[in-house]
CSV table of N, CA and C and ligand atoms in Angstrom, one decimal:
chain,number,residue,atom,x,y,z
A,1,MET,N,40.9,-19.4,36.0
A,1,MET,CA,40.9,-20.7,36.7
A,1,MET,C,39.8,-20.6,37.8
A,2,CYS,N,39.6,-19.4,38.4
A,2,CYS,CA,38.6,-19.3,39.5
A,2,CYS,C,37.2,-19.2,38.8
A,3,ALA,N,37.1,-18.6,37.7
A,3,ALA,CA,35.8,-18.4,37.1
A,3,ALA,C,35.2,-19.6,36.4
A,4,TYR,N,36.1,-20.5,35.8
A,4,TYR,CA,35.6,-21.6,35.0
A,4,TYR,C,35.8,-22.9,35.6
A,5,GLY,N,36.5,-23.0,36.8
A,5,GLY,CA,36.7,-24.3,37.4
A,5,GLY,C,36.0,-24.3,38.8
A,6,ASP,N,36.0,-25.4,39.5
A,6,ASP,CA,35.5,-25.4,40.8
A,6,ASP,C,36.5,-25.7,41.9
A,7,VAL,N,37.8,-25.6,41.5
A,7,VAL,CA,38.9,-25.9,42.5
A,7,VAL,C,39.3,-24.6,43.2
A,8,TRP,N,39.6,-23.5,42.4
A,8,TRP,CA,40.3,-22.3,42.9
A,8,TRP,C,39.2,-21.3,43.3
A,9,HIS,N,39.5,-20.7,44.4
A,9,HIS,CA,38.7,-19.6,44.9
A,9,HIS,C,39.5,-18.3,45.1
A,10,PRO,N,39.0,-17.2,44.5
A,10,PRO,CA,39.8,-16.0,44.5
A,10,PRO,C,39.7,-15.2,45.8
A,11,MET,N,40.8,-14.5,46.1
A,11,MET,CA,40.8,-13.5,47.2
A,11,MET,C,41.5,-12.3,46.7
A,12,SER,N,40.9,-11.1,47.1
A,12,SER,CA,41.6,-9.9,46.7
A,12,SER,C,42.4,-9.4,48.0
A,13,VAL,N,43.5,-8.7,47.7
A,13,VAL,CA,44.3,-8.2,48.8
A,13,VAL,C,44.1,-6.7,48.8
A,14,HIS,N,43.8,-6.1,50.0
A,14,HIS,CA,43.6,-4.7,50.1
A,14,HIS,C,44.6,-4.1,51.0
A,15,ASP,N,44.9,-2.8,50.8
A,15,ASP,CA,45.8,-2.1,51.7
A,15,ASP,C,45.0,-1.5,52.8
A,16,ALA,N,45.6,-0.7,53.7
A,16,ALA,CA,44.9,-0.2,54.8
A,16,ALA,C,43.8,0.8,54.4
A,17,SER,N,43.9,1.4,53.2
A,17,SER,CA,42.9,2.3,52.8
A,17,SER,C,41.7,1.6,52.1
A,18,GLY,N,41.9,0.3,51.9
A,18,GLY,CA,40.8,-0.5,51.2
A,18,GLY,C,41.0,-0.7,49.7
A,19,SER,N,42.1,0.0,49.2
A,19,SER,CA,42.3,-0.2,47.8
A,19,SER,C,42.8,-1.6,47.5
A,20,VAL,N,42.4,-2.2,46.3
A,20,VAL,CA,42.8,-3.5,45.9
A,20,VAL,C,44.3,-3.4,45.4
A,21,VAL,N,45.2,-4.1,46.0
A,21,VAL,CA,46.6,-4.1,45.7
A,21,VAL,C,47.1,-5.4,45.2
A,22,GLY,N,46.3,-6.5,45.3
A,22,GLY,CA,46.9,-7.8,45.0
A,22,GLY,C,45.8,-8.8,44.9
A,23,PHE,N,46.3,-10.0,44.7
A,23,PHE,CA,45.4,-11.2,44.4
A,23,PHE,C,46.1,-12.5,44.9
A,24,LEU,N,45.3,-13.4,45.4
A,24,LEU,CA,45.7,-14.8,45.5
A,24,LEU,C,44.5,-15.7,45.4
A,25,MET,N,44.7,-16.9,45.2
A,25,MET,CA,43.6,-17.9,45.2
A,25,MET,C,44.0,-19.1,46.0
A,26,TRP,N,42.9,-19.8,46.4
A,26,TRP,CA,43.2,-21.0,47.2
A,26,TRP,C,42.3,-22.2,46.7
A,27,GLY,N,42.7,-23.4,47.0
A,27,GLY,CA,42.0,-24.5,46.6
A,27,GLY,C,42.4,-25.8,47.3
A,28,ILE,N,41.5,-26.7,47.5
A,28,ILE,CA,41.8,-27.9,48.2
A,28,ILE,C,42.2,-29.0,47.2
A,29,ASP,N,43.3,-29.7,47.5
A,29,ASP,CA,43.8,-30.8,46.8
A,29,ASP,C,43.1,-32.1,47.3
A,30,ASP,N,42.2,-32.6,46.6
A,30,ASP,CA,41.4,-33.8,47.1
A,30,ASP,C,42.3,-35.0,47.4
A,31,ALA,N,43.5,-35.0,46.7
A,31,ALA,CA,44.4,-36.2,46.9
A,31,ALA,C,44.9,-36.3,48.3
A,32,ASP,N,45.3,-35.1,48.8
A,32,ASP,CA,45.9,-35.2,50.2
A,32,ASP,C,45.2,-34.2,51.2
A,33,GLY,N,44.2,-33.5,50.7
A,33,GLY,CA,43.4,-32.7,51.6
A,33,GLY,C,44.1,-31.4,52.0
A,34,SER,N,45.3,-31.1,51.4
A,34,SER,CA,46.0,-29.9,51.7
A,34,SER,C,45.4,-28.7,51.0
A,35,CYS,N,45.5,-27.5,51.6
A,35,CYS,CA,45.0,-26.3,51.0
A,35,CYS,C,46.1,-25.6,50.3
A,36,TRP,N,46.0,-25.4,49.0
A,36,TRP,CA,47.0,-24.8,48.2
A,36,TRP,C,46.7,-23.3,48.0
A,37,LEU,N,47.8,-22.5,48.1
A,37,LEU,CA,47.7,-21.1,47.7
A,37,LEU,C,48.3,-20.9,46.4
A,38,GLY,N,47.8,-20.1,45.5
A,38,GLY,CA,48.3,-19.9,44.2
A,38,GLY,C,48.1,-18.5,43.7
A,39,GLY,N,48.7,-18.1,42.6
A,39,GLY,CA,48.5,-16.8,42.0
A,39,GLY,C,48.8,-15.6,42.8
A,40,ILE,N,49.7,-15.8,43.8
A,40,ILE,CA,49.9,-14.7,44.7
A,40,ILE,C,50.7,-13.6,44.0
A,41,LEU,N,50.1,-12.4,44.1
A,41,LEU,CA,50.8,-11.3,43.5
A,41,LEU,C,50.4,-10.0,44.1
A,42,VAL,N,51.3,-9.0,44.1
A,42,VAL,CA,51.0,-7.7,44.6
A,42,VAL,C,51.3,-6.7,43.4
A,43,ASP,N,50.5,-5.7,43.2
A,43,ASP,CA,50.7,-4.8,42.2
A,43,ASP,C,52.1,-4.3,42.2
A,44,ALA,N,52.7,-4.2,41.0
A,44,ALA,CA,54.2,-3.8,40.9
A,44,ALA,C,54.5,-2.6,41.6
A,45,GLY,N,53.6,-1.6,41.5
A,45,GLY,CA,53.9,-0.3,42.2
A,45,GLY,C,53.7,-0.3,43.7
A,46,GLN,N,53.2,-1.4,44.2
A,46,GLN,CA,52.9,-1.5,45.7
A,46,GLN,C,53.8,-2.5,46.4
A,47,GLN,N,54.7,-3.1,45.6
A,47,GLN,CA,55.6,-4.1,46.2
A,47,GLN,C,56.6,-3.5,47.2
A,48,ARG,N,57.1,-4.4,48.0
A,48,ARG,CA,58.2,-4.1,49.0
A,48,ARG,C,57.6,-3.1,50.1
A,49,ARG,N,56.3,-3.2,50.4
A,49,ARG,CA,55.8,-2.4,51.5
A,49,ARG,C,55.2,-3.4,52.5
A,50,GLY,N,55.5,-4.7,52.4
A,50,GLY,CA,55.0,-5.6,53.4
A,50,GLY,C,53.7,-6.2,53.1
A,51,LEU,N,53.1,-5.8,52.0
A,51,LEU,CA,51.8,-6.3,51.6
A,51,LEU,C,51.7,-7.8,51.3
A,52,GLY,N,52.7,-8.2,50.6
A,52,GLY,CA,52.8,-9.6,50.2
A,52,GLY,C,52.9,-10.5,51.4
A,53,ARG,N,53.8,-10.2,52.3
A,53,ARG,CA,53.9,-11.0,53.5
A,53,ARG,C,52.6,-10.9,54.3
A,54,ALA,N,52.0,-9.7,54.5
A,54,ALA,CA,50.8,-9.6,55.2
A,54,ALA,C,49.6,-10.4,54.6
A,55,ALA,N,49.6,-10.4,53.2
A,55,ALA,CA,48.5,-11.1,52.5
A,55,ALA,C,48.6,-12.6,52.8
A,56,VAL,N,49.8,-13.1,52.7
A,56,VAL,CA,49.9,-14.6,53.0
A,56,VAL,C,49.6,-14.9,54.4
A,57,VAL,N,50.0,-14.1,55.4
A,57,VAL,CA,49.8,-14.4,56.8
A,57,VAL,C,48.2,-14.3,57.0
A,58,GLN,N,47.6,-13.3,56.5
A,58,GLN,CA,46.2,-13.1,56.7
A,58,GLN,C,45.4,-14.2,56.0
A,59,ALA,N,45.8,-14.6,54.8
A,59,ALA,CA,45.1,-15.7,54.1
A,59,ALA,C,45.2,-17.0,54.9
A,60,LEU,N,46.4,-17.3,55.4
A,60,LEU,CA,46.6,-18.6,56.2
A,60,LEU,C,45.6,-18.5,57.4
A,61,SER,N,45.6,-17.4,58.1
A,61,SER,CA,44.8,-17.2,59.3
A,61,SER,C,43.3,-17.4,58.9
A,62,LEU,N,42.9,-16.7,57.9
A,62,LEU,CA,41.5,-16.7,57.5
A,62,LEU,C,41.1,-18.1,57.1
A,63,LEU,N,41.9,-18.8,56.3
A,63,LEU,CA,41.6,-20.1,55.8
A,63,LEU,C,41.5,-21.1,56.9
A,64,ARG,N,42.5,-21.0,57.8
A,64,ARG,CA,42.5,-21.9,59.0
A,64,ARG,C,41.2,-21.8,59.8
A,65,THR,N,40.8,-20.5,60.0
A,65,THR,CA,39.6,-20.3,60.8
A,65,THR,C,38.3,-20.7,60.1
A,66,GLU,N,38.3,-20.4,58.8
A,66,GLU,CA,37.0,-20.5,58.1
A,66,GLU,C,36.8,-21.9,57.5
A,67,THR,N,38.0,-22.6,57.1
A,67,THR,CA,37.8,-23.9,56.5
A,67,THR,C,38.3,-25.0,57.4
A,68,GLY,N,39.1,-24.7,58.5
A,68,GLY,CA,39.6,-25.7,59.4
A,68,GLY,C,40.9,-26.3,58.9
A,69,HIS,N,41.3,-25.9,57.7
A,69,HIS,CA,42.5,-26.6,57.2
A,69,HIS,C,43.8,-26.1,57.9
A,70,THR,N,44.7,-27.0,58.1
A,70,THR,CA,46.0,-26.7,58.8
A,70,THR,C,47.2,-27.1,58.0
A,71,SER,N,47.0,-27.8,56.9
A,71,SER,CA,48.1,-28.2,56.0
A,71,SER,C,48.0,-27.4,54.7
A,72,PHE,N,49.0,-26.5,54.5
A,72,PHE,CA,49.0,-25.6,53.4
A,72,PHE,C,50.2,-26.0,52.4
A,73,ALA,N,50.0,-25.6,51.2
A,73,ALA,CA,51.1,-25.9,50.2
A,73,ALA,C,51.0,-24.8,49.1
A,74,LEU,N,52.2,-24.6,48.5
A,74,LEU,CA,52.3,-23.6,47.4
A,74,LEU,C,53.5,-24.0,46.5
A,75,SER,N,53.6,-23.4,45.4
A,75,SER,CA,54.8,-23.7,44.6
A,75,SER,C,55.2,-22.4,43.9
A,76,TYR,N,56.5,-22.5,43.5
A,76,TYR,CA,57.1,-21.3,42.8
A,76,TYR,C,58.2,-21.8,41.9
A,77,ARG,N,58.5,-20.9,41.0
A,77,ARG,CA,59.7,-21.2,40.1
A,77,ARG,C,61.0,-21.2,40.9
A,78,PRO,N,61.9,-22.1,40.6
A,78,PRO,CA,63.1,-22.1,41.4
A,78,PRO,C,63.9,-20.8,41.4
A,79,ASP,N,63.7,-20.0,40.3
A,79,ASP,CA,64.5,-18.8,40.3
A,79,ASP,C,63.8,-17.6,40.9
A,80,ASN,N,62.6,-17.8,41.5
A,80,ASN,CA,61.9,-16.7,42.1
A,80,ASN,C,62.4,-16.6,43.6
A,81,VAL,N,63.5,-15.9,43.7
A,81,VAL,CA,64.2,-15.8,45.0
A,81,VAL,C,63.3,-15.0,46.0
A,82,VAL,N,62.6,-14.0,45.6
A,82,VAL,CA,61.8,-13.2,46.5
A,82,VAL,C,60.7,-14.1,47.1
A,83,ALA,N,60.0,-14.9,46.2
A,83,ALA,CA,58.9,-15.7,46.8
A,83,ALA,C,59.5,-16.8,47.6
A,84,ARG,N,60.6,-17.4,47.2
A,84,ARG,CA,61.2,-18.5,47.9
A,84,ARG,C,61.6,-18.1,49.3
A,85,GLN,N,62.2,-16.9,49.4
A,85,GLN,CA,62.6,-16.4,50.8
A,85,GLN,C,61.4,-16.0,51.6
A,86,LEU,N,60.5,-15.4,51.0
A,86,LEU,CA,59.3,-14.9,51.7
A,86,LEU,C,58.6,-16.1,52.3
A,87,TYR,N,58.3,-17.2,51.5
A,87,TYR,CA,57.6,-18.3,52.0
A,87,TYR,C,58.4,-19.1,53.1
A,88,ALA,N,59.7,-19.2,52.8
A,88,ALA,CA,60.5,-19.9,53.8
A,88,ALA,C,60.5,-19.2,55.2
A,89,SER,N,60.5,-17.8,55.1
A,89,SER,CA,60.4,-17.1,56.4
A,89,SER,C,59.1,-17.2,57.1
A,90,LEU,N,58.1,-17.7,56.4
A,90,LEU,CA,56.8,-17.9,57.0
A,90,LEU,C,56.6,-19.3,57.5
A,91,GLY,N,57.7,-20.2,57.2
A,91,GLY,CA,57.6,-21.5,57.7
A,91,GLY,C,57.4,-22.6,56.7
A,92,PHE,N,57.2,-22.2,55.4
A,92,PHE,CA,57.0,-23.2,54.4
A,92,PHE,C,58.4,-23.9,54.1
A,93,VAL,N,58.3,-25.2,54.0
A,93,VAL,CA,59.5,-26.0,53.8
A,93,VAL,C,59.4,-26.8,52.5
A,94,GLU,N,60.4,-26.7,51.7
A,94,GLU,CA,60.5,-27.4,50.4
A,94,GLU,C,60.5,-28.9,50.7
A,95,THR,N,59.7,-29.6,49.9
A,95,THR,CA,59.5,-31.1,50.1
A,95,THR,C,60.3,-31.9,49.1
A,96,GLY,N,60.8,-31.3,48.1
A,96,GLY,CA,61.4,-32.1,47.0
A,96,GLY,C,60.4,-32.4,45.9
A,97,GLU,N,59.1,-32.2,46.1
A,97,GLU,CA,58.1,-32.4,45.1
A,97,GLU,C,58.3,-31.3,44.1
A,98,GLU,N,57.8,-31.6,42.9
A,98,GLU,CA,57.7,-30.5,41.8
A,98,GLU,C,56.4,-30.6,41.2
A,99,GLU,N,55.8,-29.4,40.8
A,99,GLU,CA,54.6,-29.3,40.1
A,99,GLU,C,54.8,-28.4,38.9
A,100,ASP,N,54.7,-28.9,37.7
A,100,ASP,CA,54.9,-28.1,36.5
A,100,ASP,C,56.2,-27.3,36.5
A,101,GLY,N,57.2,-28.0,37.0
A,101,GLY,CA,58.5,-27.3,37.0
A,101,GLY,C,58.7,-26.4,38.1
A,102,GLU,N,57.8,-26.3,39.0
A,102,GLU,CA,57.9,-25.4,40.2
A,102,GLU,C,58.2,-26.2,41.4
A,103,LEU,N,58.9,-25.6,42.4
A,103,LEU,CA,59.2,-26.3,43.7
A,103,LEU,C,58.0,-26.2,44.6
A,104,VAL,N,57.7,-27.3,45.2
A,104,VAL,CA,56.6,-27.3,46.2
A,104,VAL,C,57.1,-27.1,47.6
A,105,ALA,N,56.4,-26.2,48.3
A,105,ALA,CA,56.8,-26.1,49.8
A,105,ALA,C,55.5,-26.2,50.6
A,106,ARG,N,55.6,-26.8,51.8
A,106,ARG,CA,54.4,-27.0,52.6
A,106,ARG,C,54.6,-26.5,54.0
A,107,LEU,N,53.5,-26.2,54.6
A,107,LEU,CA,53.4,-25.6,55.9
A,107,LEU,C,52.3,-26.3,56.7
A,108,SER,N,52.6,-26.9,57.9
A,108,SER,CA,51.6,-27.4,58.7
A,108,SER,C,51.5,-26.6,60.0
A,109,LEU,N,50.3,-26.1,60.2
A,109,LEU,CA,50.0,-25.2,61.3
A,109,LEU,C,49.6,-26.1,62.6
A,110,GLY,N,49.6,-27.4,62.4
A,110,GLY,CA,49.4,-28.3,63.5
A,110,GLY,C,48.0,-28.1,64.2
B,1,COA,C1,56.2,-12.2,45.8
B,1,COA,C2,55.4,-10.9,46.0
B,1,COA,C3,53.9,-11.2,46.1
B,1,COA,C4,55.9,-10.2,47.3
B,1,COA,O1,55.0,-9.1,47.5
B,1,COA,P1,55.6,-7.8,48.3
B,1,COA,O2,54.4,-7.0,48.7
B,1,COA,O3,56.6,-7.1,47.5
B,1,COA,O4,56.3,-8.5,49.6
B,1,COA,P2,56.7,-7.8,50.9
B,1,COA,O5,56.9,-6.3,50.8
B,1,COA,O6,55.8,-8.3,52.0
B,1,COA,O7,58.2,-8.4,51.1
B,1,COA,C5,58.4,-9.7,51.4
B,1,COA,C6,59.9,-9.9,51.6
B,1,COA,O8,60.5,-10.0,50.3
B,1,COA,C7,61.5,-9.0,50.1
B,1,COA,N1,61.4,-8.5,48.8
B,1,COA,C8,60.3,-8.1,48.2
B,1,COA,N2,60.6,-7.7,46.9
B,1,COA,C9,61.9,-7.9,46.8
B,1,COA,C10,62.8,-7.7,45.7
B,1,COA,N3,62.4,-7.2,44.5
B,1,COA,N4,64.1,-8.0,45.9
B,1,COA,C11,64.6,-8.4,47.1
B,1,COA,N5,63.7,-8.7,48.1
B,1,COA,C12,62.4,-8.4,48.0
B,1,COA,C13,61.2,-8.0,51.2
B,1,COA,O9,62.4,-7.3,51.6
B,1,COA,C14,60.6,-8.8,52.3
B,1,COA,O10,61.6,-9.4,53.1
B,1,COA,P3,61.6,-9.1,54.7
B,1,COA,O11,60.1,-9.4,55.1
B,1,COA,O12,62.6,-10.1,55.2
B,1,COA,O13,61.9,-7.7,54.8
B,1,COA,C15,55.6,-9.8,44.9
B,1,COA,O14,57.0,-9.7,44.7
B,1,COA,C16,55.0,-10.2,43.5
B,1,COA,O15,53.8,-10.0,43.3
B,1,COA,N6,55.8,-10.8,42.7
B,1,COA,C17,55.4,-11.2,41.3
B,1,COA,C18,54.5,-12.4,41.4
B,1,COA,C19,55.2,-13.6,42.1
B,1,COA,O16,56.3,-13.8,41.8
B,1,COA,N7,54.4,-14.2,42.9
B,1,COA,C20,54.9,-15.4,43.6
B,1,COA,C21,54.6,-16.6,42.8
B,1,COA,S1,54.5,-18.0,43.8
């Protein structure tokens, strides 16, 4: 999606030693101007070390600073309890919208 379209931009996630441990991508929805995060993942062997949480926090901070966007959105499968709780704990609020069977949650950093 990042290589062949012009919507999604890739980001790699590195641990403190610099090793690549994960991925996410971001893109702007022209319809409402919100900045979407997608494809968020941490290597299976590196999960539960705080990297996923840190990656989303860092991405929000970086994107806010570098793009000026303050309205963020993402989606996840309803049965993805880990993602659902992680994003909720970061302030993402489910809106009742659905995208391809996934629940949409939004965060406004004001
Ligand atoms: C979602 C994902 C990115 C989280 O990455 P991570 O590095 O494991 O996350 P963290 O270590 O920062 O943990 C975040 C929270 O989730 C909890 N958590 C992580 N994995 C868990 C598991 N398997 N079971 C229960 N809780 C879990 C942690 O305890 C933590 O909660 P806390 O901050 O209240 O202690 C990772 O699980 C993943 O890559 N999953 C597969 C892809 C996916 O589902 N992506 C999301 C799609 S939108």
